[in-house]
PDB file of C-alpha atoms in Angstrom:
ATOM      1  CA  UNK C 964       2.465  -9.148  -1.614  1.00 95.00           C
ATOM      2  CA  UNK C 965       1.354  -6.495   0.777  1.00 98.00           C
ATOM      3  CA  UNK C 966      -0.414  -2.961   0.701  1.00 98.00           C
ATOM      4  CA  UNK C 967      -1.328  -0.616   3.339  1.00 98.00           C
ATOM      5  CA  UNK C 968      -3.953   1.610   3.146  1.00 98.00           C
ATOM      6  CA  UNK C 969      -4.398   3.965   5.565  1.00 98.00           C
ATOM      7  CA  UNK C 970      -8.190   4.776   6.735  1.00 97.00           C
ATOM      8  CA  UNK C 971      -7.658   8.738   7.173  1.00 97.00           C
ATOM      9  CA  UNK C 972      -7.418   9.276   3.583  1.00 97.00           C
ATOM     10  CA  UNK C 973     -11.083   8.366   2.656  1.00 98.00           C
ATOM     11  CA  UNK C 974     -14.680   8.920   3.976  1.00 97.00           C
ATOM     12  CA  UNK C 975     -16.191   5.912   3.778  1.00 98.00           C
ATOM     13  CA  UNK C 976     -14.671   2.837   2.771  1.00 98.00           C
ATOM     14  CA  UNK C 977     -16.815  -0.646   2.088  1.00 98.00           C
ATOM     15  CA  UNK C 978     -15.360  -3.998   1.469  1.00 98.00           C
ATOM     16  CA  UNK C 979     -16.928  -6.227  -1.505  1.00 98.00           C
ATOM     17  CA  UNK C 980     -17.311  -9.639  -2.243  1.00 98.00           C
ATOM     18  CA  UNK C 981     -16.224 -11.403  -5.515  1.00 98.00           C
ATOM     19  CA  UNK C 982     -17.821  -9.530  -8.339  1.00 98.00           C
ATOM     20  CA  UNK C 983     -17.468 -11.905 -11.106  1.00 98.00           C
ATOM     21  CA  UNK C 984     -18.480  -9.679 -14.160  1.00 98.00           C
ATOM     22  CA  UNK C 985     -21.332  -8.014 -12.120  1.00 98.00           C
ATOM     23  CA  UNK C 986     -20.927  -4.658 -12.412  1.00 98.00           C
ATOM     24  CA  UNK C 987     -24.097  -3.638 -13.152  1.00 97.00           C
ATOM     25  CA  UNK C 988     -24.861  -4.840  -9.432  1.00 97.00           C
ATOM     26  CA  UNK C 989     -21.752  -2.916  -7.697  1.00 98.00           C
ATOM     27  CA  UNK C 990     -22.925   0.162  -9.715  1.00 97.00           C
ATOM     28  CA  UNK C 991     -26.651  -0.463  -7.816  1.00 97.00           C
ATOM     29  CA  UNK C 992     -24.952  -0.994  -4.839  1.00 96.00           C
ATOM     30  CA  UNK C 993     -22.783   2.342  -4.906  1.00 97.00           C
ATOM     31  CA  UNK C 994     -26.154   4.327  -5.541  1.00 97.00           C
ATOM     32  CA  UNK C 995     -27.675   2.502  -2.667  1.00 95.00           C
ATOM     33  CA  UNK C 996     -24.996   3.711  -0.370  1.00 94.00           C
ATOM     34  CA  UNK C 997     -24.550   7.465  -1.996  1.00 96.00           C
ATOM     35  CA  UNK C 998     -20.974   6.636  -2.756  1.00 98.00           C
ATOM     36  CA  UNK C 999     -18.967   9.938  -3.480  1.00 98.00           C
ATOM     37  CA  UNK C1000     -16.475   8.704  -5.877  1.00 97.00           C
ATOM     38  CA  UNK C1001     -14.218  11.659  -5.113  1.00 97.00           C
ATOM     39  CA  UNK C1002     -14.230  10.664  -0.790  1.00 98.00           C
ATOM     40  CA  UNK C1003     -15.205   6.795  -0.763  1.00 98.00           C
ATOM     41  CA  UNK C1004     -13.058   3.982  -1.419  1.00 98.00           C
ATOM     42  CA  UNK C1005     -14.182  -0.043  -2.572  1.00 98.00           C
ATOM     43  CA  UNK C1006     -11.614  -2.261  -1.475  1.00 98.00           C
ATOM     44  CA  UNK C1007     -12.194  -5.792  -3.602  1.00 98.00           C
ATOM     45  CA  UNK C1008     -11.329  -9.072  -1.913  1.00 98.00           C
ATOM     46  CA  UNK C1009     -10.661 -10.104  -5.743  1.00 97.00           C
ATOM     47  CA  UNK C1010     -12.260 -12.409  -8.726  1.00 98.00           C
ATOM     48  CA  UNK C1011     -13.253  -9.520 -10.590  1.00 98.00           C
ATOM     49  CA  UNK C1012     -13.876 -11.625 -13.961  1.00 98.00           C
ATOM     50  CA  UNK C1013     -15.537 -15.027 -15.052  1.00 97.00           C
ATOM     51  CA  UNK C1014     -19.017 -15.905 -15.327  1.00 95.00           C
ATOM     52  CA  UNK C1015     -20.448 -13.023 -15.294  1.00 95.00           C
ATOM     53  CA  UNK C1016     -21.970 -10.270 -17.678  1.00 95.00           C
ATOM     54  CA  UNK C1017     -19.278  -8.187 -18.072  1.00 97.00           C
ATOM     55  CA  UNK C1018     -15.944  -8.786 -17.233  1.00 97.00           C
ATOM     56  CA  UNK C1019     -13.894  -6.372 -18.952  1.00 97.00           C
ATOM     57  CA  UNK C1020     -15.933  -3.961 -17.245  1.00 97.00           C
ATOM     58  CA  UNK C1021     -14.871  -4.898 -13.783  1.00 98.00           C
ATOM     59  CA  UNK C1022     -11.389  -5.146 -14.644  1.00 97.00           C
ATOM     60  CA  UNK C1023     -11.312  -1.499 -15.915  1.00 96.00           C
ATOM     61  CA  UNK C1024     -11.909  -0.749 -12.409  1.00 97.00           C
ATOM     62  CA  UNK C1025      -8.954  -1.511 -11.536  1.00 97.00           C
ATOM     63  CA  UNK C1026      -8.043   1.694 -13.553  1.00 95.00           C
ATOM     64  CA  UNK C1027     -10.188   4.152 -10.968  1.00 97.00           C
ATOM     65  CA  UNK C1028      -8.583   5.813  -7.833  1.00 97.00           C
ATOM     66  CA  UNK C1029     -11.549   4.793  -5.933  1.00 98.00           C
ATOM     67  CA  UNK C1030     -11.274   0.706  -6.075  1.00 98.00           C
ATOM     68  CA  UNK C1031      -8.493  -1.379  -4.887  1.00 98.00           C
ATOM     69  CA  UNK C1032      -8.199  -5.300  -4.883  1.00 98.00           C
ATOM     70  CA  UNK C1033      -6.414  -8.238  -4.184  1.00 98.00           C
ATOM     71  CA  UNK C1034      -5.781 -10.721  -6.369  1.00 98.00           C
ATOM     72  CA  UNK C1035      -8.236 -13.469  -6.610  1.00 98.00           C
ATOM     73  CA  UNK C1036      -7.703 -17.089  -8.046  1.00 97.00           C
ATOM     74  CA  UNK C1037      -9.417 -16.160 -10.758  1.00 97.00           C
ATOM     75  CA  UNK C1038      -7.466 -13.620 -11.823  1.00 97.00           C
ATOM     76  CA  UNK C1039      -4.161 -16.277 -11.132  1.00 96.00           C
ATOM     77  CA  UNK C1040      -6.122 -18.216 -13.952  1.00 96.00           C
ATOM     78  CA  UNK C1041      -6.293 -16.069 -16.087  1.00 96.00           C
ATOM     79  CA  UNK C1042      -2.160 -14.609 -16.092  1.00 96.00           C
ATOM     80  CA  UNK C1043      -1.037 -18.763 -15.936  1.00 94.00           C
ATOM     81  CA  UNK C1044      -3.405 -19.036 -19.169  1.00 94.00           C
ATOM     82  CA  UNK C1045      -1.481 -15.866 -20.768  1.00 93.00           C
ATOM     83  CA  UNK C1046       1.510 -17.016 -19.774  1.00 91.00           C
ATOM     84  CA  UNK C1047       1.483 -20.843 -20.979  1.00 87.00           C
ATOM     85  CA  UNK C1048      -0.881 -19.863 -24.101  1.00 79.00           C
ATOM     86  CA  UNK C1049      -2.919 -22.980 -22.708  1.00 76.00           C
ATOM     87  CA  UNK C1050      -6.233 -21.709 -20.759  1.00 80.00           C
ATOM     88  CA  UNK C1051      -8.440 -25.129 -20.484  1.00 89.00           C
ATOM     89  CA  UNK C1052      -8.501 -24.576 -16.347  1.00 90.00           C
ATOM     90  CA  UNK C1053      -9.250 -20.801 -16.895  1.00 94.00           C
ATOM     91  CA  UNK C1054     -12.053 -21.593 -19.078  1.00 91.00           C
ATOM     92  CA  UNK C1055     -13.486 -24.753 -17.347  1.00 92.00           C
ATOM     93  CA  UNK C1056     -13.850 -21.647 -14.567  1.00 94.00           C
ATOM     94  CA  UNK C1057     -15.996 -19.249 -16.889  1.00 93.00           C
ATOM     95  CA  UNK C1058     -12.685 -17.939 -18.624  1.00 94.00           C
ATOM     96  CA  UNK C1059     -14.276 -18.325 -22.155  1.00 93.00           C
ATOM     97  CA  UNK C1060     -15.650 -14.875 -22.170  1.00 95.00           C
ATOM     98  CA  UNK C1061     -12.119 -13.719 -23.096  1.00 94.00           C
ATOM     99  CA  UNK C1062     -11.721 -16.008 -26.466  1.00 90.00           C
ATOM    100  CA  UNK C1063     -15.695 -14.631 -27.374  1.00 93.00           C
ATOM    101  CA  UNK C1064     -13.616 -10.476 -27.714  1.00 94.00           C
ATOM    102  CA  UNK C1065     -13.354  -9.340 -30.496  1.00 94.00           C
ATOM    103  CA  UNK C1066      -9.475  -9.326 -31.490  1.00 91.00           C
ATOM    104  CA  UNK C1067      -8.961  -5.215 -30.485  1.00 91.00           C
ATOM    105  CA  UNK C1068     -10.966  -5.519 -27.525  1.00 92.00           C
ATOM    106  CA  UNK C1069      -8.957  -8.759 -26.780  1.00 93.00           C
ATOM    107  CA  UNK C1070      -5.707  -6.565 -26.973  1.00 92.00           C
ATOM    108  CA  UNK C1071      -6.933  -4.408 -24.634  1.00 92.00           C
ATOM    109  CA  UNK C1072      -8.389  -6.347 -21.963  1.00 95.00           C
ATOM    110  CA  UNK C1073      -5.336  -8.755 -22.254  1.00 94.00           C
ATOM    111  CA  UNK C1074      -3.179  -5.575 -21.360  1.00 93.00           C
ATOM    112  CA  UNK C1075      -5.777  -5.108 -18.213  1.00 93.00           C
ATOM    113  CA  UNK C1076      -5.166  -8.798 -16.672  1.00 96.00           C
ATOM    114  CA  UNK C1077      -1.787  -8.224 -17.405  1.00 94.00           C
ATOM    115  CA  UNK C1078      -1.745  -5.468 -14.976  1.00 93.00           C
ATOM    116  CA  UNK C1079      -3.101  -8.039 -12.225  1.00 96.00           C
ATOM    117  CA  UNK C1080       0.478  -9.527 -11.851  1.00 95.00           C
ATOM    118  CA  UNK C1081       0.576  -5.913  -9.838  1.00 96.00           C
ATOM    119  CA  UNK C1082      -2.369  -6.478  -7.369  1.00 98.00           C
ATOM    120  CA  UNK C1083      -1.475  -7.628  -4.122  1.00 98.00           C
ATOM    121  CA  UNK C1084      -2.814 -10.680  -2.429  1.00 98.00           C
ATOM    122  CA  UNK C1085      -3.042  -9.127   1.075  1.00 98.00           C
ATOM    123  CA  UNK C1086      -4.505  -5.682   1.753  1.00 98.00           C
ATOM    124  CA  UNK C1087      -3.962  -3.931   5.416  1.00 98.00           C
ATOM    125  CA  UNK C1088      -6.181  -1.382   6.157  1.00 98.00           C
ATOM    126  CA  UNK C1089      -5.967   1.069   8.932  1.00 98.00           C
ATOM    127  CA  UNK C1090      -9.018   2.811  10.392  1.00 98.00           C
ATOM    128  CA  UNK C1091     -10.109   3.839  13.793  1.00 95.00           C
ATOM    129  CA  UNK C1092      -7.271   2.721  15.522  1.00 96.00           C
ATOM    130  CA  UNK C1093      -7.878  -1.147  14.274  1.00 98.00           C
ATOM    131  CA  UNK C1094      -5.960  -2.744  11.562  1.00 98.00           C
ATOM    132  CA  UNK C1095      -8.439  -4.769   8.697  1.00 98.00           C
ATOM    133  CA  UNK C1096      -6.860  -7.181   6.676  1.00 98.00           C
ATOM    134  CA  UNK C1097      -8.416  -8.355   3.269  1.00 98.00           C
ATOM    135  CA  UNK C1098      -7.270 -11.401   1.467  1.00 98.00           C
ATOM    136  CA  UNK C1099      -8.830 -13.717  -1.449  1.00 98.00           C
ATOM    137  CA  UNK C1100      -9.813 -16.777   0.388  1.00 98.00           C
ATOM    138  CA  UNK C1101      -7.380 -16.826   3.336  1.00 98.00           C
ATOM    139  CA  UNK C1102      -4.522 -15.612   5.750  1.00 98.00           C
ATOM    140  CA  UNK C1103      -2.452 -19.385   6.071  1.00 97.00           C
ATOM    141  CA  UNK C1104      -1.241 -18.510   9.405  1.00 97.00           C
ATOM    142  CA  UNK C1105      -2.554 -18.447  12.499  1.00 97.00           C
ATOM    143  CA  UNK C1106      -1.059 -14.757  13.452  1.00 98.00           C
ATOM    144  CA  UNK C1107      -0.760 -11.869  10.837  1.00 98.00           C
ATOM    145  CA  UNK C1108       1.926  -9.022  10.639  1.00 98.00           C
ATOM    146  CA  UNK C1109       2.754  -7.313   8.158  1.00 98.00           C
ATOM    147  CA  UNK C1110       5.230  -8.089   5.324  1.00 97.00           C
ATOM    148  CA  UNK C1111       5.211 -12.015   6.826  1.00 97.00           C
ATOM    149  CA  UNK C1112       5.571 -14.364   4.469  1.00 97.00           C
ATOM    150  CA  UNK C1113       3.311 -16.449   3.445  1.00 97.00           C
ATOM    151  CA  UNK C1114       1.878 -19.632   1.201  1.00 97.00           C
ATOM    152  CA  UNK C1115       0.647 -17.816  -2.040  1.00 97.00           C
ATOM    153  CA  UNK C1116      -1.407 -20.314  -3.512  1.00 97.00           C
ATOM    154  CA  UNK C1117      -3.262 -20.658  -0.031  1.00 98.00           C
ATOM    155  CA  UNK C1118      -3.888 -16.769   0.052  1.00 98.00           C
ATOM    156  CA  UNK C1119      -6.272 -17.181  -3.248  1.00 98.00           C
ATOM    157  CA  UNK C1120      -7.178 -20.775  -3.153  1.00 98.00           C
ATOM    158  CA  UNK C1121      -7.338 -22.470   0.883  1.00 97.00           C
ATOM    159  CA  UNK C1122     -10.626 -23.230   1.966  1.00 97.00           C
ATOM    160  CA  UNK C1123      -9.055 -25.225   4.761  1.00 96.00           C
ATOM    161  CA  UNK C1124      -9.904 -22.510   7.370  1.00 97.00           C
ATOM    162  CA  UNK C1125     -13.627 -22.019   5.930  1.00 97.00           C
ATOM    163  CA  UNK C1126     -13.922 -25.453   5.974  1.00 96.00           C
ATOM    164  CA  UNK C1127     -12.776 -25.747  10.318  1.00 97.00           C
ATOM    165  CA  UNK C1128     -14.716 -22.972  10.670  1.00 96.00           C
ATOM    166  CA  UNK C1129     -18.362 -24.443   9.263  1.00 95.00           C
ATOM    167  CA  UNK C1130     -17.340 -27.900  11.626  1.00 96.00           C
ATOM    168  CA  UNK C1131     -17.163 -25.817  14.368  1.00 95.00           C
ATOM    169  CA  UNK C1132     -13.182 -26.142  14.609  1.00 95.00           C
ATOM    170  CA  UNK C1133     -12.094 -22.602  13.774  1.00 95.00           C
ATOM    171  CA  UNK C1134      -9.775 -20.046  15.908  1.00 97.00           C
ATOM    172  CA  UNK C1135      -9.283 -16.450  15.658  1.00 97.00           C
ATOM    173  CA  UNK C1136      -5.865 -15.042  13.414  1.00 98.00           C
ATOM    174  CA  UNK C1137      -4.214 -12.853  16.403  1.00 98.00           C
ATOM    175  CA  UNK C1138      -2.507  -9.753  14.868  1.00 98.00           C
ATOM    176  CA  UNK C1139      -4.954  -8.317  13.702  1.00 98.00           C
ATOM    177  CA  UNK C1140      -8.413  -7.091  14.602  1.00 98.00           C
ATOM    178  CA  UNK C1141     -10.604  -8.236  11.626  1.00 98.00           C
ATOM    179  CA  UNK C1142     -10.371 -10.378   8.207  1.00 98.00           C
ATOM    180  CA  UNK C1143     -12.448 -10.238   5.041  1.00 98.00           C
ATOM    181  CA  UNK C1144     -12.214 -13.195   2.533  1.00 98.00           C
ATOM    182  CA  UNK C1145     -14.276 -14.027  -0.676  1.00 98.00           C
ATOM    183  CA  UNK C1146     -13.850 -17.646  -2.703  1.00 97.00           C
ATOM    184  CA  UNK C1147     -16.068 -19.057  -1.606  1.00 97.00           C
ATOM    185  CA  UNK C1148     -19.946 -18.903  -2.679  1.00 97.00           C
ATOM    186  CA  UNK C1149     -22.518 -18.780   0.685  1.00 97.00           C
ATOM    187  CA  UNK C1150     -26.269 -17.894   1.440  1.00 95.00           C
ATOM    188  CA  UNK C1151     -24.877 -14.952   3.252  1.00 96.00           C
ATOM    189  CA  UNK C1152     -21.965 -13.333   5.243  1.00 98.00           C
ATOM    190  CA  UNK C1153     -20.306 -15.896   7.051  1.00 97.00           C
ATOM    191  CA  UNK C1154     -18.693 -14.514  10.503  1.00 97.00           C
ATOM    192  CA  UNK C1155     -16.295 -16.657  12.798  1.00 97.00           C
ATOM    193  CA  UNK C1156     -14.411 -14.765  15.457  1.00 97.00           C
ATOM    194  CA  UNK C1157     -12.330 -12.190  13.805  1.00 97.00           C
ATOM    195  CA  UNK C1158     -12.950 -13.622  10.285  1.00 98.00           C
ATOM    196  CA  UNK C1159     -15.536 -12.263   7.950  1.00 98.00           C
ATOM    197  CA  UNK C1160     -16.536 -14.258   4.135  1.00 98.00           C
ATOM    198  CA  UNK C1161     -18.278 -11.948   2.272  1.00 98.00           C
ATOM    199  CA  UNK C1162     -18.518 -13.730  -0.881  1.00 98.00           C
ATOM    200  CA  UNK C1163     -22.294 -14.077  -1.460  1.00 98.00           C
ATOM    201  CA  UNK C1164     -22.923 -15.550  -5.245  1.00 97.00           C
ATOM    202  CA  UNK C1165     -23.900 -12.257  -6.358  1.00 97.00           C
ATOM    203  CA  UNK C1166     -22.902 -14.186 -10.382  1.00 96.00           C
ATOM    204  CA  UNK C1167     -25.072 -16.907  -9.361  1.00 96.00           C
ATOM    205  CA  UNK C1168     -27.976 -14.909  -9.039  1.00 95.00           C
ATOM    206  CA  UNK C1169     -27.533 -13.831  -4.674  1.00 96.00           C
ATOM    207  CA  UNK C1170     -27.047 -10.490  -3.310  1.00 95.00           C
ATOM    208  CA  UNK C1171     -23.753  -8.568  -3.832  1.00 97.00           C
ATOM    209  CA  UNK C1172     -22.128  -7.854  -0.421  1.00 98.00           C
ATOM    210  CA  UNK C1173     -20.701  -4.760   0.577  1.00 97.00           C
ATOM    211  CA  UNK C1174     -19.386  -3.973   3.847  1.00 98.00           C
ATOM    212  CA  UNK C1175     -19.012  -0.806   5.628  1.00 98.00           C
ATOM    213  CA  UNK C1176     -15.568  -0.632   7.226  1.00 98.00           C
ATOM    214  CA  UNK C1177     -15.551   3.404   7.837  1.00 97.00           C
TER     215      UNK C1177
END
């Protein structure tokens, strides 16, 4: 459920919001920040497919040393669709792009999401003597620490904490010096106390977000 990722390793390392098939706008994004593909690192707070232009292409990322990810409920979706055989939720959620393959391409990109049951949902990242903590859309506790468990659905799905936070009724997470969520579509970066949601609609036609941590 958890990785650590240790800041020292990299140069620079930027945080991006839910990418939903737009790769074309990451790659932008990358040239606007002079990203060294050998040095940098993109960590993904997940929902790398659906709705977008090309989702296969995002997914091969998952295949470069240079991105990382957490799952997103998007890619849950799409696995419960491949497991059951029975994908009406996943493509009531822009999941049809998959049936459109043709059959090869199909096989291979099936083989990709496949690979997703491997992401994990909560990313800790060490850098400058703070600890970082990426999830989907939220950490369902109100202190982190490594290795704790937690609800899974809630890590990809909650908007409970969003939702406190927008009324004016939100706290910080103690453990932990900073939090970076996605799920959930706003005009721009949302920040309440130590939590950061970074998912701007970049697939409905908004900027892409990408956040320098380091």
């Amino acid at each position: 459920m958890y990785q650590r990722i240790e800041g020292e390793n990299w140069r620079h390392i930027f945080v991006v919001g839910d990418l939903h098939g737009c790769l074309s706008e990451l790659i932008s994004q990358l040239k606007l920040q002079h990203f060294d593909y050998h040095q940098d690192l993109i960590i993904s707070v997940g929902d790398l497919i659906d709705r977008g232009a090309n989702s296969p292409g995002c997914l091969a990322l998952l295949g470069s040393k240079w991105f990382k990810a957490v799952k997103g409920n998007h890619e849950e979706m799409a696995l419960e669709a491949l497991d059951e055989g029975e994908g009406i939720l996943w493509q009531m959620n822009g999941g049809d792009w998959y049936r459109e393959l043709p059959a090869l391409r199909q096989h291979n990109v099936q083989e990709a999401l496949l690979h997703c049951r491997d992401l994990p949902l909560v990313i800790e990242l060490h850098t400058h003597g703070k600890i970082l903590v990426i999830a989907h859309a939220d950490y369902p506790a109100s202190h982190y620490s490594w290795n704790q468990p937690v609800d899974e659905h809630l890590l990809v799905w909650s908007r409970d904490r969003l939702n406190k936070n927008l009324q004016g009724r939100g706290e910080e997470i103690e453990g932990a010096d900073e939090f970076y969520f996605g799920h959930t579509p706003l005009k721009e970066v949302g920040h309440f106390y130590n939590q950061n949601y970074i998912d701007t609609g970049a697939v409905f036609g908004n900027k892409l977000t990408m956040v320098q941590v380091q």
